[in-house]
């Protein structure tokens, strides 16, 4: 059974930002490439947020989150180094306030993923009530 695929459109990006609610830091309506993020530091100012990755056909492949001392770009770099980002050509970030609790970041990731339905994300965080607190991870 083939899943319906969402594309990375300005409307879907706006929806993702809306789902972040009051935790949203600001909107960045322009998509970035892997090189702009990992080499150019396009997202270096954002330690906390959700990222959305699309392929060359603009199909949303993956949504993920980052909560770290470094940046969302550091998390994307981990995907690149592991080979999981091979099909990603365009990425968009939903930056969140740096002090957003990890549990809320995960719930926002779950909400965004539930709406955008990324085809390569195997499991999304729940977007219900709070779970046990977790430690903030340092970037590698």
mmCIF file of N, CA and C in Angstrom:
data_model
loop_
_atom_site.group_PDB
_atom_site.id
_atom_site.type_symbol
_atom_site.label_atom_id
_atom_site.label_comp_id
_atom_site.label_asym_id
_atom_site.label_seq_id
_atom_site.Cartn_x
_atom_site.Cartn_y
_atom_site.Cartn_z
ATOM 1 N N UNK A 1 0.836 -1.179 0.000
ATOM 2 C CA UNK A 1 0.000 0.000 0.000
ATOM 3 C C UNK A 1 0.879 1.240 0.000
ATOM 4 N N UNK A 2 0.682 2.120 -0.936
ATOM 5 C CA UNK A 2 1.468 3.339 -1.041
ATOM 6 C C UNK A 2 0.782 4.453 -0.247
ATOM 7 N N UNK A 3 1.563 5.137 0.572
ATOM 8 C CA UNK A 3 1.031 6.234 1.376
ATOM 9 C C UNK A 3 0.898 7.490 0.535
ATOM 10 N N UNK A 4 -0.093 8.301 0.873
ATOM 11 C CA UNK A 4 -0.232 9.608 0.241
ATOM 12 C C UNK A 4 0.946 10.462 0.682
ATOM 13 N N UNK A 5 1.618 11.098 -0.259
ATOM 14 C CA UNK A 5 2.803 11.891 0.062
ATOM 15 C C UNK A 5 2.479 13.377 0.032
ATOM 16 N N UNK A 6 2.886 14.074 1.084
ATOM 17 C CA UNK A 6 2.759 15.533 1.127
ATOM 18 C C UNK A 6 4.012 16.146 0.527
ATOM 19 N N UNK A 7 3.848 17.328 -0.006
ATOM 20 C CA UNK A 7 4.993 18.044 -0.557
ATOM 21 C C UNK A 7 5.329 19.243 0.330
ATOM 22 N N UNK A 8 6.558 19.685 0.198
ATOM 23 C CA UNK A 8 7.048 20.805 0.989
ATOM 24 C C UNK A 8 6.675 22.111 0.287
ATOM 25 N N UNK A 9 5.505 22.605 0.599
ATOM 26 C CA UNK A 9 4.977 23.830 0.007
ATOM 27 C C UNK A 9 4.991 24.944 1.056
ATOM 28 N N UNK A 10 4.873 26.191 0.627
ATOM 29 C CA UNK A 10 4.764 27.277 1.607
ATOM 30 C C UNK A 10 3.576 27.076 2.553
ATOM 31 N N UNK A 11 2.488 26.537 2.036
ATOM 32 C CA UNK A 11 1.312 26.296 2.872
ATOM 33 C C UNK A 11 1.588 25.231 3.929
ATOM 34 N N UNK A 12 2.272 24.150 3.540
ATOM 35 C CA UNK A 12 2.597 23.105 4.518
ATOM 36 C C UNK A 12 3.609 23.607 5.539
ATOM 37 N N UNK A 13 4.536 24.453 5.112
ATOM 38 C CA UNK A 13 5.473 25.049 6.060
ATOM 39 C C UNK A 13 4.727 25.940 7.050
ATOM 40 N N UNK A 14 3.805 26.759 6.558
ATOM 41 C CA UNK A 14 3.018 27.610 7.453
ATOM 42 C C UNK A 14 2.229 26.766 8.449
ATOM 43 N N UNK A 15 1.681 25.660 7.993
ATOM 44 C CA UNK A 15 0.953 24.761 8.886
ATOM 45 C C UNK A 15 1.880 24.233 9.976
ATOM 46 N N UNK A 16 3.095 23.831 9.589
ATOM 47 C CA UNK A 16 4.062 23.335 10.573
ATOM 48 C C UNK A 16 4.372 24.411 11.607
ATOM 49 N N UNK A 17 4.561 25.641 11.154
ATOM 50 C CA UNK A 17 4.826 26.747 12.085
ATOM 51 C C UNK A 17 3.636 26.994 12.996
ATOM 52 N N UNK A 18 2.444 26.933 12.442
ATOM 53 C CA UNK A 18 1.235 27.116 13.252
ATOM 54 C C UNK A 18 1.137 26.037 14.327
ATOM 55 N N UNK A 19 1.531 24.808 13.997
ATOM 56 C CA UNK A 19 1.471 23.703 14.962
ATOM 57 C C UNK A 19 2.472 23.872 16.105
ATOM 58 N N UNK A 20 3.489 24.698 15.899
ATOM 59 C CA UNK A 20 4.468 24.957 16.960
ATOM 60 C C UNK A 20 3.892 25.866 18.044
ATOM 61 N N UNK A 21 2.839 26.592 17.720
ATOM 62 C CA UNK A 21 2.182 27.453 18.704
ATOM 63 C C UNK A 21 3.107 28.530 19.252
ATOM 64 N N UNK A 22 2.982 28.789 20.537
ATOM 65 C CA UNK A 22 3.747 29.874 21.161
ATOM 66 C C UNK A 22 5.237 29.565 21.293
ATOM 67 N N UNK A 23 5.638 28.311 21.069
ATOM 68 C CA UNK A 23 7.060 27.945 21.138
ATOM 69 C C UNK A 23 7.828 28.398 19.888
ATOM 70 N N UNK A 24 7.099 28.739 18.813
ATOM 71 C CA UNK A 24 7.747 29.161 17.569
ATOM 72 C C UNK A 24 8.592 30.405 17.799
ATOM 73 N N UNK A 25 9.856 30.339 17.398
ATOM 74 C CA UNK A 25 10.759 31.484 17.512
ATOM 75 C C UNK A 25 10.474 32.481 16.390
ATOM 76 N N UNK A 26 10.502 31.983 15.163
ATOM 77 C CA UNK A 26 10.158 32.791 13.992
ATOM 78 C C UNK A 26 10.046 31.881 12.779
ATOM 79 N N UNK A 27 9.452 32.386 11.739
ATOM 80 C CA UNK A 27 9.309 31.634 10.486
ATOM 81 C C UNK A 27 10.506 31.913 9.585
ATOM 82 N N UNK A 28 10.979 30.865 8.929
ATOM 83 C CA UNK A 28 12.044 30.995 7.924
ATOM 84 C C UNK A 28 11.464 30.385 6.646
ATOM 85 N N UNK A 29 10.776 31.184 5.846
ATOM 86 C CA UNK A 29 10.029 30.632 4.715
ATOM 87 C C UNK A 29 10.860 30.122 3.548
ATOM 88 N N UNK A 30 12.171 30.321 3.549
ATOM 89 C CA UNK A 30 13.006 29.846 2.436
ATOM 90 C C UNK A 30 13.602 28.477 2.773
ATOM 91 N N UNK A 31 13.571 27.589 1.803
ATOM 92 C CA UNK A 31 14.182 26.271 1.978
ATOM 93 C C UNK A 31 15.693 26.384 1.833
ATOM 94 N N UNK A 32 16.397 25.460 2.454
ATOM 95 C CA UNK A 32 17.857 25.406 2.374
ATOM 96 C C UNK A 32 18.287 24.053 1.830
ATOM 97 N N UNK A 33 19.496 24.015 1.296
ATOM 98 C CA UNK A 33 20.080 22.752 0.860
ATOM 99 C C UNK A 33 20.921 22.180 1.998
ATOM 100 N N UNK A 34 21.300 20.926 1.852
ATOM 101 C CA UNK A 34 22.167 20.284 2.849
ATOM 102 C C UNK A 34 23.454 21.099 3.017
ATOM 103 N N UNK A 35 24.065 21.514 1.914
ATOM 104 C CA UNK A 35 25.313 22.278 1.997
ATOM 105 C C UNK A 35 25.131 23.619 2.685
ATOM 106 N N UNK A 36 24.022 24.293 2.438
ATOM 107 C CA UNK A 36 23.770 25.572 3.111
ATOM 108 C C UNK A 36 23.668 25.382 4.623
ATOM 109 N N UNK A 37 23.160 24.234 5.030
ATOM 110 C CA UNK A 37 22.983 23.972 6.458
ATOM 111 C C UNK A 37 24.270 23.472 7.099
ATOM 112 N N UNK A 38 24.885 22.464 6.483
ATOM 113 C CA UNK A 38 26.056 21.839 7.107
ATOM 114 C C UNK A 38 27.347 22.615 6.893
ATOM 115 N N UNK A 39 27.538 23.193 5.719
ATOM 116 C CA UNK A 39 28.769 23.934 5.427
ATOM 117 C C UNK A 39 28.592 25.441 5.604
ATOM 118 N N UNK A 40 27.427 25.948 5.215
ATOM 119 C CA UNK A 40 27.191 27.384 5.268
ATOM 120 C C UNK A 40 26.650 27.889 6.594
ATOM 121 N N UNK A 41 26.249 26.974 7.457
ATOM 122 C CA UNK A 41 25.767 27.380 8.774
ATOM 123 C C UNK A 41 24.435 28.106 8.767
ATOM 124 N N UNK A 42 23.580 27.798 7.798
ATOM 125 C CA UNK A 42 22.312 28.511 7.662
ATOM 126 C C UNK A 42 21.444 28.438 8.911
ATOM 127 N N UNK A 43 21.562 27.358 9.679
ATOM 128 C CA UNK A 43 20.712 27.199 10.864
ATOM 129 C C UNK A 43 21.506 27.254 12.165
ATOM 130 N N UNK A 44 22.714 27.779 12.122
ATOM 131 C CA UNK A 44 23.573 27.798 13.311
ATOM 132 C C UNK A 44 22.989 28.581 14.490
ATOM 133 N N UNK A 45 22.099 29.505 14.233
ATOM 134 C CA UNK A 45 21.530 30.328 15.304
ATOM 135 C C UNK A 45 20.393 29.632 16.049
ATOM 136 N N UNK A 46 20.041 28.417 15.625
ATOM 137 C CA UNK A 46 18.879 27.752 16.202
ATOM 138 C C UNK A 46 19.261 26.430 16.879
ATOM 139 N N UNK A 47 19.341 26.396 18.207
ATOM 140 C CA UNK A 47 19.669 25.156 18.904
ATOM 141 C C UNK A 47 18.479 24.214 19.069
ATOM 142 N N UNK A 48 17.272 24.735 18.926
ATOM 143 C CA UNK A 48 16.072 23.946 19.180
ATOM 144 C C UNK A 48 15.087 24.143 18.050
ATOM 145 N N UNK A 49 14.541 23.040 17.538
ATOM 146 C CA UNK A 49 13.536 23.174 16.496
ATOM 147 C C UNK A 49 13.217 21.880 15.799
ATOM 148 N N UNK A 50 12.353 21.995 14.830
ATOM 149 C CA UNK A 50 11.924 20.873 14.004
ATOM 150 C C UNK A 50 12.460 21.122 12.597
ATOM 151 N N UNK A 51 12.915 20.071 11.933
ATOM 152 C CA UNK A 51 13.360 20.207 10.549
ATOM 153 C C UNK A 51 12.535 19.281 9.678
ATOM 154 N N UNK A 52 12.311 19.734 8.457
ATOM 155 C CA UNK A 52 11.495 19.008 7.485
ATOM 156 C C UNK A 52 12.351 18.831 6.241
ATOM 157 N N UNK A 53 12.507 17.593 5.791
ATOM 158 C CA UNK A 53 13.358 17.300 4.636
ATOM 159 C C UNK A 53 12.518 16.770 3.478
ATOM 160 N N UNK A 54 12.825 17.270 2.282
ATOM 161 C CA UNK A 54 12.124 16.836 1.072
ATOM 162 C C UNK A 54 13.135 16.398 0.016
ATOM 163 N N UNK A 55 12.658 15.587 -0.921
ATOM 164 C CA UNK A 55 13.532 15.089 -1.981
ATOM 165 C C UNK A 55 13.428 15.973 -3.227
ATOM 166 N N UNK A 56 14.038 15.526 -4.332
ATOM 167 C CA UNK A 56 14.086 16.324 -5.551
ATOM 168 C C UNK A 56 12.707 16.536 -6.172
ATOM 169 N N UNK A 57 11.739 15.688 -5.815
ATOM 170 C CA UNK A 57 10.365 15.866 -6.292
ATOM 171 C C UNK A 57 9.537 16.688 -5.305
ATOM 172 N N UNK A 58 10.189 17.185 -4.260
ATOM 173 C CA UNK A 58 9.573 17.998 -3.223
ATOM 174 C C UNK A 58 8.670 17.206 -2.278
ATOM 175 N N UNK A 59 8.785 15.886 -2.304
ATOM 176 C CA UNK A 59 8.017 15.033 -1.398
ATOM 177 C C UNK A 59 8.684 15.061 -0.026
ATOM 178 N N UNK A 60 7.892 15.240 1.007
ATOM 179 C CA UNK A 60 8.441 15.267 2.363
ATOM 180 C C UNK A 60 8.870 13.865 2.755
ATOM 181 N N UNK A 61 10.168 13.715 3.004
ATOM 182 C CA UNK A 61 10.745 12.410 3.339
ATOM 183 C C UNK A 61 10.867 12.204 4.840
ATOM 184 N N UNK A 62 11.130 13.290 5.578
ATOM 185 C CA UNK A 62 11.480 13.115 6.984
ATOM 186 C C UNK A 62 11.164 14.370 7.785
ATOM 187 N N UNK A 63 10.745 14.187 9.008
ATOM 188 C CA UNK A 63 10.680 15.279 9.977
ATOM 189 C C UNK A 63 11.436 14.820 11.212
ATOM 190 N N UNK A 64 12.140 15.727 11.811
ATOM 191 C CA UNK A 64 12.894 15.406 13.017
ATOM 192 C C UNK A 64 12.997 16.629 13.897
ATOM 193 N N UNK A 65 13.605 16.436 15.051
ATOM 194 C CA UNK A 65 13.755 17.559 15.968
ATOM 195 C C UNK A 65 15.168 17.581 16.522
ATOM 196 N N UNK A 66 15.541 18.740 17.002
ATOM 197 C CA UNK A 66 16.864 18.908 17.606
ATOM 198 C C UNK A 66 16.703 19.765 18.855
ATOM 199 N N UNK A 67 17.357 19.318 19.911
ATOM 200 C CA UNK A 67 17.428 20.060 21.167
ATOM 201 C C UNK A 67 18.859 19.870 21.627
ATOM 202 N N UNK A 68 19.677 20.881 21.466
ATOM 203 C CA UNK A 68 21.089 20.686 21.742
ATOM 204 C C UNK A 68 21.809 21.976 22.051
ATOM 205 N N UNK A 69 23.045 21.824 22.509
ATOM 206 C CA UNK A 69 23.889 22.981 22.765
ATOM 207 C C UNK A 69 24.394 23.569 21.453
ATOM 208 N N UNK A 70 24.466 22.739 20.417
ATOM 209 C CA UNK A 70 24.897 23.199 19.092
ATOM 210 C C UNK A 70 23.729 23.786 18.332
ATOM 211 N N UNK A 71 23.414 23.218 17.166
ATOM 212 C CA UNK A 71 22.340 23.767 16.336
ATOM 213 C C UNK A 71 21.544 22.647 15.666
ATOM 214 N N UNK A 72 20.424 23.048 15.088
ATOM 215 C CA UNK A 72 19.628 22.100 14.297
ATOM 216 C C UNK A 72 20.500 21.561 13.161
ATOM 217 N N UNK A 73 21.362 22.405 12.631
ATOM 218 C CA UNK A 73 22.267 21.981 11.563
ATOM 219 C C UNK A 73 23.188 20.854 11.982
ATOM 220 N N UNK A 74 23.582 20.836 13.262
ATOM 221 C CA UNK A 74 24.416 19.732 13.758
ATOM 222 C C UNK A 74 23.661 18.406 13.672
ATOM 223 N N UNK A 75 22.363 18.444 13.959
ATOM 224 C CA UNK A 75 21.552 17.222 13.879
ATOM 225 C C UNK A 75 21.429 16.768 12.427
ATOM 226 N N UNK A 76 21.240 17.712 11.515
ATOM 227 C CA UNK A 76 21.165 17.365 10.098
ATOM 228 C C UNK A 76 22.490 16.750 9.651
ATOM 229 N N UNK A 77 23.602 17.299 10.125
ATOM 230 C CA UNK A 77 24.929 16.755 9.794
ATOM 231 C C UNK A 77 25.045 15.296 10.244
ATOM 232 N N UNK A 78 24.484 14.953 11.383
ATOM 233 C CA UNK A 78 24.504 13.559 11.845
ATOM 234 C C UNK A 78 23.780 12.656 10.851
ATOM 235 N N UNK A 79 22.660 13.122 10.311
ATOM 236 C CA UNK A 79 21.934 12.350 9.300
ATOM 237 C C UNK A 79 22.786 12.184 8.041
ATOM 238 N N UNK A 80 23.466 13.239 7.643
ATOM 239 C CA UNK A 80 24.322 13.181 6.449
ATOM 240 C C UNK A 80 25.427 12.150 6.659
ATOM 241 N N UNK A 81 26.106 12.216 7.780
ATOM 242 C CA UNK A 81 27.221 11.309 8.051
ATOM 243 C C UNK A 81 26.786 9.854 8.150
ATOM 244 N N UNK A 82 25.563 9.609 8.589
ATOM 245 C CA UNK A 82 25.076 8.236 8.708
ATOM 246 C C UNK A 82 24.493 7.709 7.396
ATOM 247 N N UNK A 83 24.338 8.595 6.400
ATOM 248 C CA UNK A 83 23.784 8.187 5.114
ATOM 249 C C UNK A 83 22.271 8.273 5.033
ATOM 250 N N UNK A 84 21.618 8.683 6.105
ATOM 251 C CA UNK A 84 20.149 8.743 6.103
ATOM 252 C C UNK A 84 19.602 9.925 5.305
ATOM 253 N N UNK A 85 20.441 10.884 4.956
ATOM 254 C CA UNK A 85 19.981 12.082 4.252
ATOM 255 C C UNK A 85 20.249 12.018 2.752
ATOM 256 N N UNK A 86 20.524 10.851 2.228
ATOM 257 C CA UNK A 86 20.929 10.706 0.826
ATOM 258 C C UNK A 86 19.894 11.254 -0.159
ATOM 259 N N UNK A 87 18.617 11.178 0.167
ATOM 260 C CA UNK A 87 17.572 11.639 -0.755
ATOM 261 C C UNK A 87 17.095 13.063 -0.468
ATOM 262 N N UNK A 88 17.641 13.685 0.551
ATOM 263 C CA UNK A 88 17.187 15.026 0.927
ATOM 264 C C UNK A 88 17.825 16.083 0.031
ATOM 265 N N UNK A 89 17.018 16.940 -0.546
ATOM 266 C CA UNK A 89 17.555 18.041 -1.347
ATOM 267 C C UNK A 89 17.139 19.412 -0.819
ATOM 268 N N UNK A 90 15.992 19.502 -0.198
ATOM 269 C CA UNK A 90 15.496 20.767 0.362
ATOM 270 C C UNK A 90 15.086 20.529 1.807
ATOM 271 N N UNK A 91 15.442 21.473 2.661
ATOM 272 C CA UNK A 91 15.061 21.371 4.066
ATOM 273 C C UNK A 91 14.508 22.707 4.551
ATOM 274 N N UNK A 92 13.586 22.610 5.480
ATOM 275 C CA UNK A 92 13.047 23.814 6.107
ATOM 276 C C UNK A 92 13.071 23.598 7.616
ATOM 277 N N UNK A 93 13.291 24.675 8.346
ATOM 278 C CA UNK A 93 13.355 24.614 9.805
ATOM 279 C C UNK A 93 12.190 25.376 10.414
ATOM 280 N N UNK A 94 11.693 24.810 11.499
ATOM 281 C CA UNK A 94 10.714 25.481 12.342
ATOM 282 C C UNK A 94 11.454 25.724 13.657
ATOM 283 N N UNK A 95 12.170 26.867 13.749
ATOM 284 C CA UNK A 95 12.954 27.115 14.954
ATOM 285 C C UNK A 95 12.049 27.426 16.149
ATOM 286 N N UNK A 96 12.414 26.850 17.281
ATOM 287 C CA UNK A 96 11.660 27.058 18.508
ATOM 288 C C UNK A 96 12.501 27.848 19.497
ATOM 289 N N UNK A 97 11.853 28.452 20.458
ATOM 290 C CA UNK A 97 12.575 29.172 21.509
ATOM 291 C C UNK A 97 13.567 28.208 22.155
ATOM 292 N N UNK A 98 14.775 28.683 22.416
ATOM 293 C CA UNK A 98 15.841 27.823 22.937
ATOM 294 C C UNK A 98 15.486 27.174 24.264
ATOM 295 N N UNK A 99 14.631 27.798 25.047
ATOM 296 C CA UNK A 99 14.276 27.243 26.357
ATOM 297 C C UNK A 99 13.036 26.341 26.316
ATOM 298 N N UNK A 100 12.592 25.955 25.127
ATOM 299 C CA UNK A 100 11.441 25.063 25.007
ATOM 300 C C UNK A 100 11.797 23.705 25.613
ATOM 301 N N UNK A 101 10.950 23.215 26.485
ATOM 302 C CA UNK A 101 11.177 21.918 27.127
ATOM 303 C C UNK A 101 11.203 20.798 26.089
ATOM 304 N N UNK A 102 12.066 19.821 26.332
ATOM 305 C CA UNK A 102 12.221 18.718 25.381
ATOM 306 C C UNK A 102 10.905 18.001 25.116
ATOM 307 N N UNK A 103 10.110 17.798 26.147
ATOM 308 C CA UNK A 103 8.840 17.109 25.968
ATOM 309 C C UNK A 103 7.934 17.862 24.992
ATOM 310 N N UNK A 104 7.909 19.183 25.097
ATOM 311 C CA UNK A 104 7.092 19.981 24.184
ATOM 312 C C UNK A 104 7.659 19.929 22.769
ATOM 313 N N UNK A 105 8.972 19.971 22.629
ATOM 314 C CA UNK A 105 9.590 19.871 21.298
ATOM 315 C C UNK A 105 9.169 18.558 20.642
ATOM 316 N N UNK A 106 9.224 17.456 21.380
ATOM 317 C CA UNK A 106 8.846 16.151 20.825
ATOM 318 C C UNK A 106 7.372 16.121 20.444
ATOM 319 N N UNK A 107 6.507 16.731 21.272
ATOM 320 C CA UNK A 107 5.080 16.762 20.939
ATOM 321 C C UNK A 107 4.833 17.591 19.681
ATOM 322 N N UNK A 108 5.549 18.699 19.537
ATOM 323 C CA UNK A 108 5.410 19.513 18.323
ATOM 324 C C UNK A 108 5.878 18.710 17.107
ATOM 325 N N UNK A 109 6.989 18.006 17.249
ATOM 326 C CA UNK A 109 7.470 17.137 16.157
ATOM 327 C C UNK A 109 6.408 16.117 15.784
ATOM 328 N N UNK A 110 5.770 15.519 16.786
ATOM 329 C CA UNK A 110 4.709 14.547 16.531
ATOM 330 C C UNK A 110 3.524 15.151 15.806
ATOM 331 N N UNK A 111 3.131 16.359 16.214
ATOM 332 C CA UNK A 111 2.008 17.043 15.552
ATOM 333 C C UNK A 111 2.333 17.327 14.092
ATOM 334 N N UNK A 112 3.514 17.889 13.863
ATOM 335 C CA UNK A 112 3.919 18.236 12.494
ATOM 336 C C UNK A 112 4.005 16.979 11.636
ATOM 337 N N UNK A 113 4.622 15.942 12.166
ATOM 338 C CA UNK A 113 4.738 14.693 11.413
ATOM 339 C C UNK A 113 3.388 14.056 11.107
ATOM 340 N N UNK A 114 2.451 14.150 12.049
ATOM 341 C CA UNK A 114 1.126 13.575 11.837
ATOM 342 C C UNK A 114 0.391 14.280 10.697
ATOM 343 N N UNK A 115 0.630 15.573 10.534
ATOM 344 C CA UNK A 115 -0.028 16.331 9.476
ATOM 345 C C UNK A 115 0.707 16.185 8.141
ATOM 346 N N UNK A 116 2.042 16.285 8.167
ATOM 347 C CA UNK A 116 2.818 16.258 6.920
ATOM 348 C C UNK A 116 3.124 14.847 6.414
ATOM 349 N N UNK A 117 3.007 13.842 7.252
ATOM 350 C CA UNK A 117 3.182 12.427 6.888
ATOM 351 C C UNK A 117 4.458 12.138 6.095
ATOM 352 N N UNK A 118 5.628 12.397 6.673
ATOM 353 C CA UNK A 118 6.883 12.116 5.956
ATOM 354 C C UNK A 118 7.010 10.621 5.659
ATOM 355 N N UNK A 119 7.421 10.298 4.434
ATOM 356 C CA UNK A 119 7.399 8.891 4.017
ATOM 357 C C UNK A 119 8.545 8.053 4.583
ATOM 358 N N UNK A 120 9.625 8.662 5.055
ATOM 359 C CA UNK A 120 10.737 7.887 5.600
ATOM 360 C C UNK A 120 10.796 7.889 7.124
ATOM 361 N N UNK A 121 9.925 8.610 7.776
ATOM 362 C CA UNK A 121 9.915 8.608 9.234
ATOM 363 C C UNK A 121 9.177 7.363 9.685
ATOM 364 N N UNK A 122 9.877 6.517 10.418
ATOM 365 C CA UNK A 122 9.293 5.249 10.844
ATOM 366 C C UNK A 122 8.422 5.394 12.086
ATOM 367 N N UNK A 123 8.769 6.340 12.944
ATOM 368 C CA UNK A 123 8.043 6.483 14.202
ATOM 369 C C UNK A 123 8.107 7.936 14.629
ATOM 370 N N UNK A 124 6.951 8.455 15.028
ATOM 371 C CA UNK A 124 6.862 9.840 15.484
ATOM 372 C C UNK A 124 6.627 9.876 16.989
ATOM 373 N N UNK A 125 7.099 10.925 17.648
ATOM 374 C CA UNK A 125 6.772 11.072 19.064
ATOM 375 C C UNK A 125 5.260 11.266 19.224
ATOM 376 N N UNK A 126 4.752 10.887 20.381
ATOM 377 C CA UNK A 126 3.336 11.122 20.640
ATOM 378 C C UNK A 126 3.113 12.608 20.810
ATOM 379 N N UNK A 127 1.925 13.059 20.507
ATOM 380 C CA UNK A 127 1.652 14.479 20.675
ATOM 381 C C UNK A 127 0.593 14.718 21.734
ATOM 382 N N UNK A 128 0.458 13.740 22.630
ATOM 383 C CA UNK A 128 -0.476 13.871 23.746
ATOM 384 C C UNK A 128 0.168 14.592 24.906
ATOM 385 N N UNK A 129 -0.134 14.126 26.100
ATOM 386 C CA UNK A 129 0.338 14.777 27.322
ATOM 387 C C UNK A 129 1.806 14.547 27.593
ATOM 388 N N UNK A 130 2.311 15.184 28.639
ATOM 389 C CA UNK A 130 3.735 15.098 28.983
ATOM 390 C C UNK A 130 4.157 13.686 29.364
ATOM 391 N N UNK A 131 5.421 13.403 29.094
ATOM 392 C CA UNK A 131 6.041 12.148 29.498
ATOM 393 C C UNK A 131 7.133 12.484 30.487
ATOM 394 N N UNK A 132 7.929 11.504 30.836
ATOM 395 C CA UNK A 132 8.993 11.757 31.812
ATOM 396 C C UNK A 132 9.999 12.759 31.263
ATOM 397 N N UNK A 133 10.560 13.614 32.123
ATOM 398 C CA UNK A 133 11.541 14.599 31.650
ATOM 399 C C UNK A 133 12.806 13.915 31.147
ATOM 400 N N UNK A 134 13.441 14.530 30.182
ATOM 401 C CA UNK A 134 14.692 13.997 29.632
ATOM 402 C C UNK A 134 15.771 15.067 29.691
ATOM 403 N N UNK A 135 17.010 14.639 29.674
ATOM 404 C CA UNK A 135 18.140 15.567 29.708
ATOM 405 C C UNK A 135 18.364 16.183 28.346
ATOM 406 N N UNK A 136 18.814 17.417 28.313
ATOM 407 C CA UNK A 136 19.188 18.089 27.080
ATOM 408 C C UNK A 136 20.490 17.477 26.590
ATOM 409 N N UNK A 137 20.561 17.146 25.308
ATOM 410 C CA UNK A 137 21.745 16.490 24.761
ATOM 411 C C UNK A 137 22.747 17.497 24.240
ATOM 412 N N UNK A 138 24.003 17.212 24.486
ATOM 413 C CA UNK A 138 25.086 18.054 23.943
ATOM 414 C C UNK A 138 25.339 17.626 22.500
ATOM 415 N N UNK A 139 25.746 18.569 21.683
ATOM 416 C CA UNK A 139 26.073 18.218 20.307
ATOM 417 C C UNK A 139 27.375 17.445 20.299
ATOM 418 N N UNK A 140 27.528 16.618 19.286
ATOM 419 C CA UNK A 140 28.733 15.772 19.185
ATOM 420 C C UNK A 140 29.778 16.462 18.393
#
